[in-house]
Coordinates of C-alpha atoms in Angstrom, one line a residue:
X514 CA -5.1 6.7 -17.4
X515 CA -7.8 3.9 -18.4
X516 CA -9.9 5.6 -21.0
X517 CA -13.6 4.7 -19.1
X518 CA -11.9 5.8 -15.5
X519 CA -14.2 8.2 -13.8
X520 CA -11.3 10.4 -12.8
X521 CA -10.0 11.2 -15.8
X522 CA -10.6 14.9 -15.7
X523 CA -8.6 14.7 -12.2
X524 CA -5.5 13.3 -14.5
X525 CA -5.8 15.9 -16.6
X526 CA -6.6 18.9 -14.8
X527 CA -4.5 18.7 -11.5
X528 CA -1.2 20.3 -11.0
X529 CA 1.3 17.5 -11.4
X530 CA 4.1 16.5 -9.1
X531 CA 4.5 17.2 -5.1
X532 CA 3.9 20.8 -3.2
X533 CA 4.2 20.3 0.7
X534 CA 1.5 22.1 2.6
X535 CA -1.8 21.7 3.8
X536 CA -3.5 24.9 3.2
X537 CA -4.7 23.7 -0.7
X538 CA -6.6 20.8 1.2
X539 CA -7.9 22.7 4.0
X540 CA -9.3 25.2 1.1
X541 CA -10.9 22.4 -0.4
X542 CA -12.2 20.5 2.3
X543 CA -13.9 23.7 3.6
X544 CA -15.4 24.6 0.7
X545 CA -17.3 20.9 1.0
X546 CA -18.4 21.8 5.0
X547 CA -15.1 19.5 6.1
X548 CA -16.4 16.3 5.0
X549 CA -13.5 14.9 7.0
X550 CA -15.1 16.0 10.2
X551 CA -18.0 13.5 9.8
X552 CA -16.4 10.5 10.4
X553 CA -13.6 9.0 12.4
X554 CA -10.3 7.9 11.9
X555 CA -7.3 5.8 11.7
X556 CA -4.0 7.3 10.0
X557 CA -1.0 5.1 8.7
X558 CA 2.4 5.9 7.8
X559 CA 5.4 4.0 7.0
X560 CA 8.1 3.6 4.1
X561 CA 6.6 -0.4 3.4
X562 CA 3.9 -2.2 5.0
X563 CA 1.7 1.1 5.4
X564 CA -1.3 -0.3 2.1
X565 CA -1.0 -3.7 3.9
X566 CA -1.7 -2.8 7.7
X567 CA -4.2 -0.3 6.1
X568 CA -6.0 -3.3 4.7
X569 CA -5.8 -5.3 8.0
X570 CA -7.6 -2.7 10.0
X571 CA -10.1 -1.7 7.5
X572 CA -11.1 -5.9 6.8
X573 CA -11.3 -5.9 10.9
X574 CA -13.4 -3.0 11.3
X575 CA -15.4 -4.2 9.2
X576 CA -16.2 -7.3 10.5
X577 CA -16.6 -6.1 14.1
X578 CA -20.0 -4.0 12.6
X579 CA -21.0 -5.0 9.6
X580 CA -23.6 -2.8 9.6
X581 CA -21.6 0.5 9.9
X582 CA -20.4 2.1 6.8
X583 CA -16.4 1.5 6.8
X584 CA -14.1 3.6 4.3
X585 CA -10.3 2.9 3.4
X586 CA -8.3 5.2 1.3
X587 CA -5.0 4.1 0.1
X588 CA -2.3 4.7 -3.4
X589 CA -1.9 4.3 -5.7
X590 CA -4.5 2.5 -7.8
X591 CA -3.6 -0.8 -9.6
X592 CA -5.8 -0.7 -12.5
X593 CA -8.6 1.9 -12.1
X594 CA -8.6 5.0 -9.6
X595 CA -11.7 3.9 -7.6
X596 CA -9.7 1.5 -6.2
X597 CA -8.1 4.0 -4.1
X598 CA -11.5 4.6 -2.3
X599 CA -13.2 1.9 -0.9
X600 CA -16.5 2.0 0.7
X601 CA -17.3 -1.4 2.8
X602 CA -14.5 -3.1 1.0
X603 CA -15.2 -2.3 -2.5
X604 CA -14.1 0.6 -5.0
X605 CA -16.3 3.4 -4.7
X606 CA -19.2 3.9 -6.9
X607 CA -18.6 5.7 -10.2
X608 CA -21.6 7.8 -9.9
X609 CA -21.2 8.6 -6.2
X610 CA -17.2 9.6 -7.4
X611 CA -18.6 11.8 -10.5
X612 CA -21.0 13.4 -8.0
X613 CA -18.2 14.5 -5.9
X614 CA -16.1 15.3 -8.3
X615 CA -18.4 17.7 -9.9
X616 CA -19.0 19.4 -6.5
X617 CA -15.2 19.8 -6.0
X618 CA -14.1 20.8 -9.5
X619 CA -14.4 24.4 -9.2
X620 CA -12.2 24.7 -6.4
X621 CA -9.9 22.4 -7.5
X622 CA -9.2 24.2 -10.6
X623 CA -9.2 27.4 -9.1
X624 CA -6.7 26.5 -5.9
X625 CA -4.1 24.8 -8.4
X626 CA -4.5 21.5 -6.4
X627 CA -2.6 18.9 -6.7
X628 CA -3.4 15.7 -8.0
X629 CA -2.9 13.9 -4.9
X630 CA -4.6 17.1 -2.8
X631 CA -7.8 16.8 -5.0
X632 CA -7.8 12.9 -4.4
X633 CA -7.6 13.3 -0.9
X634 CA -10.1 15.8 -0.7
X635 CA -12.4 13.9 -3.0
X636 CA -11.9 10.6 -1.0
X637 CA -13.4 12.8 2.2
X638 CA -16.2 13.9 0.6
X639 CA -17.0 10.2 -1.3
X640 CA -17.1 8.9 2.5
X641 CA -18.8 11.7 4.0
X642 CA -21.6 11.2 1.0
X643 CA -21.6 7.6 1.8
X644 CA -22.6 7.8 5.3
X645 CA -18.9 6.4 6.6
X646 CA -18.7 6.3 10.5
X647 CA -14.8 5.0 10.5
X648 CA -12.2 5.3 7.6
X649 CA -8.8 4.2 7.5
X650 CA -6.2 6.3 5.9
X651 CA -3.1 5.8 4.4
X652 CA -0.3 8.6 4.2
X653 CA 0.7 9.3 0.5
X654 CA 4.0 10.5 1.1
X655 CA 5.7 11.3 4.5
X656 CA 3.2 12.1 6.7
X657 CA 3.9 15.8 8.4
X658 CA 2.9 17.9 5.0
X659 CA 1.3 14.9 3.4
X660 CA -2.5 16.0 2.5
X661 CA -4.0 13.5 4.5
X662 CA -2.6 15.0 7.8
X663 CA -5.2 17.6 8.0
X664 CA -7.5 14.4 9.9
X665 CA -8.0 14.3 13.6
X666 CA -7.8 10.8 14.2
X667 CA -8.6 8.6 16.9
X668 CA -4.9 6.2 16.6
X669 CA -2.2 6.7 14.7
X670 CA 0.9 4.5 13.0
X671 CA 4.0 4.7 11.5
X672 CA 4.9 1.1 10.3
X673 CA 8.9 1.3 9.8
X674 CA 10.9 4.2 8.3
X675 CA 13.5 3.1 5.3
X676 CA 15.5 5.3 2.5
X677 CA 13.0 5.8 0.2
X678 CA 12.0 9.7 -1.8
X679 CA 15.1 11.2 -0.9
X680 CA 14.2 14.0 -2.9
X681 CA 11.6 15.0 -0.9
X682 CA 11.6 13.3 2.7
X683 CA 15.6 13.5 3.3
X684 CA 18.6 11.4 2.4
X685 CA 18.9 9.9 6.0
X686 CA 16.7 7.4 7.8
X687 CA 16.3 9.9 11.1
X688 CA 15.2 12.7 8.5
X689 CA 12.8 10.6 7.0
X690 CA 11.3 9.0 10.6
X691 CA 11.2 12.8 11.5
X692 CA 8.6 13.6 8.6
X693 CA 6.8 10.6 9.1
X694 CA 6.1 11.5 12.9
X695 CA 4.6 14.5 11.4
X696 CA 1.1 12.7 12.1
X697 CA 1.6 12.3 15.5
X698 CA -0.7 14.5 17.2
X699 CA -1.6 15.4 21.1
X700 CA -3.3 13.2 23.0
X701 CA -3.5 10.3 20.0
X702 CA -2.1 7.1 20.7
X703 CA 0.6 6.0 17.8
X704 CA 2.2 2.8 17.5
X705 CA 5.4 1.8 15.3
X706 CA 7.0 -1.0 14.5
X707 CA 10.0 0.2 13.7
X708 CA 13.0 -1.4 15.8
X709 CA 16.2 0.1 14.5
X710 CA 17.9 2.5 17.7
X711 CA 18.6 5.5 16.0
X712 CA 15.2 6.1 14.3
X713 CA 13.5 4.9 17.1
X714 CA 15.1 7.8 19.2
X715 CA 13.7 10.1 16.8
X716 CA 10.2 8.8 16.2
X717 CA 10.3 9.0 20.4
X718 CA 11.4 12.3 20.4
X719 CA 8.8 13.1 18.0
X720 CA 6.4 12.0 20.1
X721 CA 7.4 13.5 23.0
X722 CA 7.5 16.8 21.4
X723 CA 3.4 16.5 20.1
X724 CA 2.3 15.1 23.3
X725 CA 1.3 11.6 21.6
X726 CA 1.9 8.4 23.7
X727 CA 3.9 6.2 21.9
X728 CA 3.7 2.4 21.7
X729 CA 6.6 0.6 20.3
X730 CA 5.9 -2.7 18.6
X731 CA 8.7 -4.8 20.2
X732 CA 7.8 -3.6 23.5
X733 CA 4.2 -5.0 23.7
X734 CA 4.1 -8.0 21.1
X735 CA 6.4 -10.7 19.7
X736 CA 5.7 -12.7 16.5
X737 CA 7.1 -16.0 16.2
X738 CA 6.9 -19.7 14.2
X739 CA 6.2 -17.5 11.3
X740 CA 4.9 -20.3 8.3
X741 CA 4.2 -19.7 5.0
X742 CA 2.4 -21.2 1.6
X743 CA 1.0 -19.9 -0.7
X744 CA -2.1 -19.7 1.0
X745 CA -0.9 -17.0 3.2
X746 CA 1.2 -16.8 6.7
X747 CA 0.6 -18.3 10.0
X748 CA 2.4 -17.2 13.1
X749 CA 2.8 -17.0 16.6
X750 CA 1.5 -14.0 18.5
X751 CA 2.0 -13.2 22.1
X752 CA 0.6 -9.9 23.2
X753 CA 0.3 -7.7 26.2
X754 CA -3.2 -6.8 25.1
X755 CA -4.3 -10.2 23.1
X756 CA -2.6 -12.6 24.8
X757 CA -0.6 -15.5 22.9
X758 CA -2.6 -16.4 19.6
X759 CA -2.4 -18.6 16.7
X760 CA -2.6 -16.1 13.8
X761 CA -3.5 -16.5 10.1
X762 CA -3.7 -14.3 7.2
X763 CA -4.0 -14.9 3.5
X764 CA -1.3 -12.3 2.7
X765 CA 2.1 -14.1 2.2
X766 CA 5.3 -13.0 4.2
X767 CA 7.4 -12.8 7.0
X768 CA 7.3 -8.9 6.7
X769 CA 3.0 -9.5 6.8
X770 CA 3.3 -11.0 9.9
X771 CA 4.7 -8.2 11.5
X772 CA 2.3 -5.9 9.8
X773 CA -0.4 -8.1 11.5
X774 CA 0.7 -7.9 14.6
X775 CA 1.3 -4.2 14.2
X776 CA -2.6 -4.0 12.8
X777 CA -3.9 -5.7 15.8
X778 CA -2.2 -3.6 18.2
X779 CA -3.0 -0.9 16.6
X780 CA -6.6 -1.7 16.7
X781 CA -6.0 -2.4 20.2
X782 CA -5.3 1.3 20.9
X783 CA -8.9 2.5 20.0
X784 CA -11.7 3.8 22.3
X785 CA -13.6 1.4 23.8
X786 CA -16.6 1.8 21.7
X787 CA -15.2 1.2 18.6
X788 CA -12.4 -1.6 19.7
X789 CA -12.7 -4.7 18.3
X790 CA -12.6 -7.7 19.9
X791 CA -10.4 -11.0 19.5
X792 CA -12.8 -12.9 17.5
X793 CA -13.3 -9.8 15.2
X794 CA -9.5 -9.7 14.2
X795 CA -9.4 -13.1 13.6
X796 CA -12.6 -12.7 11.1
X797 CA -10.9 -9.4 9.4
X798 CA -7.8 -10.5 9.2
X799 CA -9.1 -14.0 7.4
X800 CA -11.4 -12.0 4.7
X801 CA -8.4 -9.1 3.7
X802 CA -7.9 -8.9 0.5
X803 CA -5.0 -6.5 -0.7
X804 CA -4.4 -7.0 -4.3
X805 CA -1.0 -6.9 -5.6
X806 CA 1.0 -8.1 -2.6
X807 CA 2.3 -11.4 -3.2
X808 CA -0.9 -12.1 -4.9
X809 CA -1.7 -15.6 -6.0
X810 CA -3.6 -16.5 -8.9
X811 CA -4.0 -20.0 -10.8
X812 CA -4.4 -19.6 -13.9
X813 CA -4.8 -22.5 -16.4
X814 CA -2.7 -25.0 -14.7
X815 CA 0.1 -22.0 -13.6
X816 CA 0.7 -20.3 -10.7
X817 CA 1.0 -16.3 -11.0
X818 CA 2.3 -14.1 -8.5
X819 CA 2.1 -10.5 -8.7
X820 CA 3.9 -8.4 -5.8
X821 CA 4.5 -4.7 -6.4
X822 CA 7.7 -4.5 -5.0
X823 CA 9.5 -1.3 -5.9
X824 CA 12.2 -0.8 -4.0
X825 CA 15.5 -3.1 -2.4
X826 CA 13.6 -3.2 0.4
X827 CA 10.2 -4.5 -1.1
X828 CA 12.5 -6.9 -3.3
X829 CA 14.3 -8.1 -0.1
X830 CA 11.0 -9.0 1.7
X831 CA 9.4 -10.5 -1.7
X832 CA 12.5 -12.6 -1.9
X833 CA 12.5 -13.8 1.3
X834 CA 9.2 -14.9 1.2
X835 CA 10.1 -17.0 -2.2
X836 CA 13.0 -18.4 -0.1
X837 CA 10.3 -20.1 2.4
X838 CA 8.4 -21.7 -0.3
X839 CA 8.3 -24.3 -2.7
X840 CA 7.3 -23.0 -6.0
X841 CA 6.3 -25.3 -8.9
X842 CA 9.2 -24.9 -11.7
X843 CA 10.1 -23.0 -14.0
X844 CA 10.0 -19.8 -12.2
X845 CA 9.6 -17.0 -15.0
X846 CA 10.3 -13.5 -14.2
X847 CA 8.2 -10.4 -15.7
X848 CA 9.4 -7.5 -14.4
X849 CA 9.4 -4.0 -15.0
X850 CA 11.0 -1.2 -13.1
X851 CA 10.4 2.8 -13.2
X852 CA 13.6 4.1 -14.6
X853 CA 14.1 6.5 -11.1
X854 CA 14.0 3.4 -8.9
X855 CA 17.5 1.0 -7.8
X856 CA 16.3 -1.2 -10.5
X857 CA 19.7 -2.9 -10.5
X858 CA 19.8 -4.0 -7.0
X859 CA 16.5 -5.2 -7.5
X860 CA 16.7 -7.5 -10.6
X861 CA 19.7 -9.1 -9.1
X862 CA 18.3 -11.3 -6.7
X863 CA 15.1 -11.7 -8.6
X864 CA 17.2 -12.9 -11.4
X865 CA 19.1 -15.5 -8.9
X866 CA 15.8 -17.0 -8.3
X867 CA 14.6 -17.4 -11.5
X868 CA 14.8 -19.8 -14.3
X869 CA 14.5 -17.0 -16.7
X870 CA 13.2 -13.3 -17.1
X871 CA 11.1 -11.2 -19.4
X872 CA 12.1 -7.3 -18.9
X873 CA 8.8 -4.9 -20.6
X874 CA 7.1 -1.6 -20.1
X875 CA 3.8 -1.2 -18.8
X876 CA 2.2 1.4 -20.9
X877 CA 0.4 3.3 -17.3
X878 CA 3.7 4.0 -16.5
X879 CA 4.6 7.7 -17.0
X880 CA 6.5 8.4 -20.1
X881 CA 9.3 10.0 -18.1
X882 CA 9.9 7.3 -15.6
X883 CA 9.9 4.2 -18.4
X884 CA 13.1 2.3 -18.4
X885 CA 15.0 1.8 -21.2
X886 CA 14.5 -1.5 -21.2
X887 CA 17.1 -2.6 -23.9
X888 CA 19.8 -0.8 -22.2
X889 CA 18.9 -2.7 -19.3
X890 CA 18.8 -6.0 -20.5
X891 CA 22.0 -5.5 -22.1
X892 CA 23.6 -4.3 -19.1
X893 CA 22.6 -7.5 -16.8
X894 CA 25.2 -9.9 -15.8
X895 CA 23.3 -13.2 -15.4
X896 CA 23.6 -17.0 -16.8
X897 CA 19.5 -17.1 -17.3
X898 CA 17.9 -16.4 -20.7
X899 CA 16.5 -12.8 -20.8
X900 CA 14.3 -12.0 -23.4
X901 CA 13.0 -8.0 -24.1
X902 CA 9.0 -7.5 -24.8
X903 CA 8.0 -4.2 -24.2
X904 CA 4.7 -4.8 -25.1
X905 CA 3.0 -6.0 -21.7
X906 CA 0.2 -8.1 -22.6
X907 CA 2.5 -9.8 -25.5
X908 CA 5.0 -10.3 -22.1
X909 CA 2.1 -11.5 -20.4
X910 CA 1.3 -14.0 -23.3
X911 CA 4.6 -14.9 -23.7
X912 CA 5.4 -15.6 -20.1
X913 CA 2.3 -18.2 -19.7
X914 CA 3.7 -20.5 -22.6
X915 CA 6.8 -20.5 -20.9
X916 CA 5.3 -21.7 -17.7
X917 CA 2.0 -23.4 -18.5
X918 CA 2.4 -25.3 -15.2
X919 CA 5.0 -23.5 -13.5
X920 CA 5.4 -20.2 -12.1
X921 CA 5.6 -16.7 -13.4
X922 CA 6.6 -13.7 -11.0
X923 CA 5.2 -10.5 -12.1
X924 CA 6.7 -7.4 -10.4
X925 CA 8.9 -4.3 -9.9
X926 CA 6.4 -1.9 -9.9
X927 CA 2.5 -0.9 -9.3
X928 CA 2.0 -0.2 -12.7
X929 CA 4.1 -3.7 -13.9
X930 CA 1.4 -5.5 -11.8
X931 CA -1.7 -3.6 -12.7
X932 CA -1.2 -3.9 -16.3
X933 CA -0.6 -7.8 -16.2
X934 CA -3.6 -7.9 -13.5
X935 CA -5.8 -6.2 -16.5
X936 CA -4.2 -7.9 -19.7
X937 CA -5.2 -11.1 -17.3
X938 CA -8.9 -9.8 -17.2
X939 CA -8.5 -10.7 -13.2
X940 CA -11.0 -8.2 -11.3
X941 CA -9.8 -6.9 -8.0
X942 CA -13.2 -5.5 -6.8

């Protein structure tokens, strides 16, 4: 928590952890005259890629009608809380955030709302006060009982389903799929990028039960000829709706090609009066910015790559992207993973692609989730040099000296990337 963060009160006074149910969120919103009823929305769930899809959709909606106020609600933030609530592409103004927080504060205190419940209500109130007409809202966790599920969206998406957060969502992909499909609503068009037959069967069944028309990405679009560079991803899209198109997004990774295809098809499901043209899609894709997701920065002659991969699936996608590009040598890995994550299976492929590694501990990580960095280093079976520098700003400085004209890869968690970006003074708006 940053000392100058306007939402410091929320961190200190709300309930930690997760409490399922929509009742507290609905009560907070009702007390503020239901701000979530004052704007249209797109609702996006999924294990991986939901943030990228949300950012892509937001960028396109802003490109389509620049005069229309558009909102984007995502989590978590990298450096400061206002990043979660974006209006017209920028983090919410501190003054508006403070005013909305003051309005909600009595109800938050009396209800015992969790941090995410309070944050969701705050985002929706900020959107209403700013005159937002349409917002893209990313699910926090799961879907069915997530605070964001109070929305009545125009369209919704489940990007994909993988095993994650098993303590809350279930320990099988099918159980997790059922939770994410909880955002499906009667008559609301839905789309999924999931392709595994068993998981798809669950999503189809839940959509049918909810009365939601479900589109499967692979049934309506094909992605091929994917080319990666440090400038982004190019690919060919063959779409029943959009035709055959050459697409470029300044997001790196074969998975981002699929995310972009899903975003394009999701936008195509919107009603006629808000559906963008293909020209809008192109402009929006070209302008998208999604900090911490294969984010490339040139720093004093070196190339830095920041990626918030925080589970084995995320690392697998990251490594696939790295393998498809030619990186300046040496490659220095600067990593920290939360203690409750599968850090062993995350570090192994990262170390195999690195010349040397620095393991560190971000200050912003919760104390009870910080890994024992010395024990982790001692357990590694690797032939490359591994240094332990617990202080992250010092680790950043050391990484720069080790690869002044090479590549530094910063990854492992949102906290790792956010703290490194802040230490380097990189503005993410």
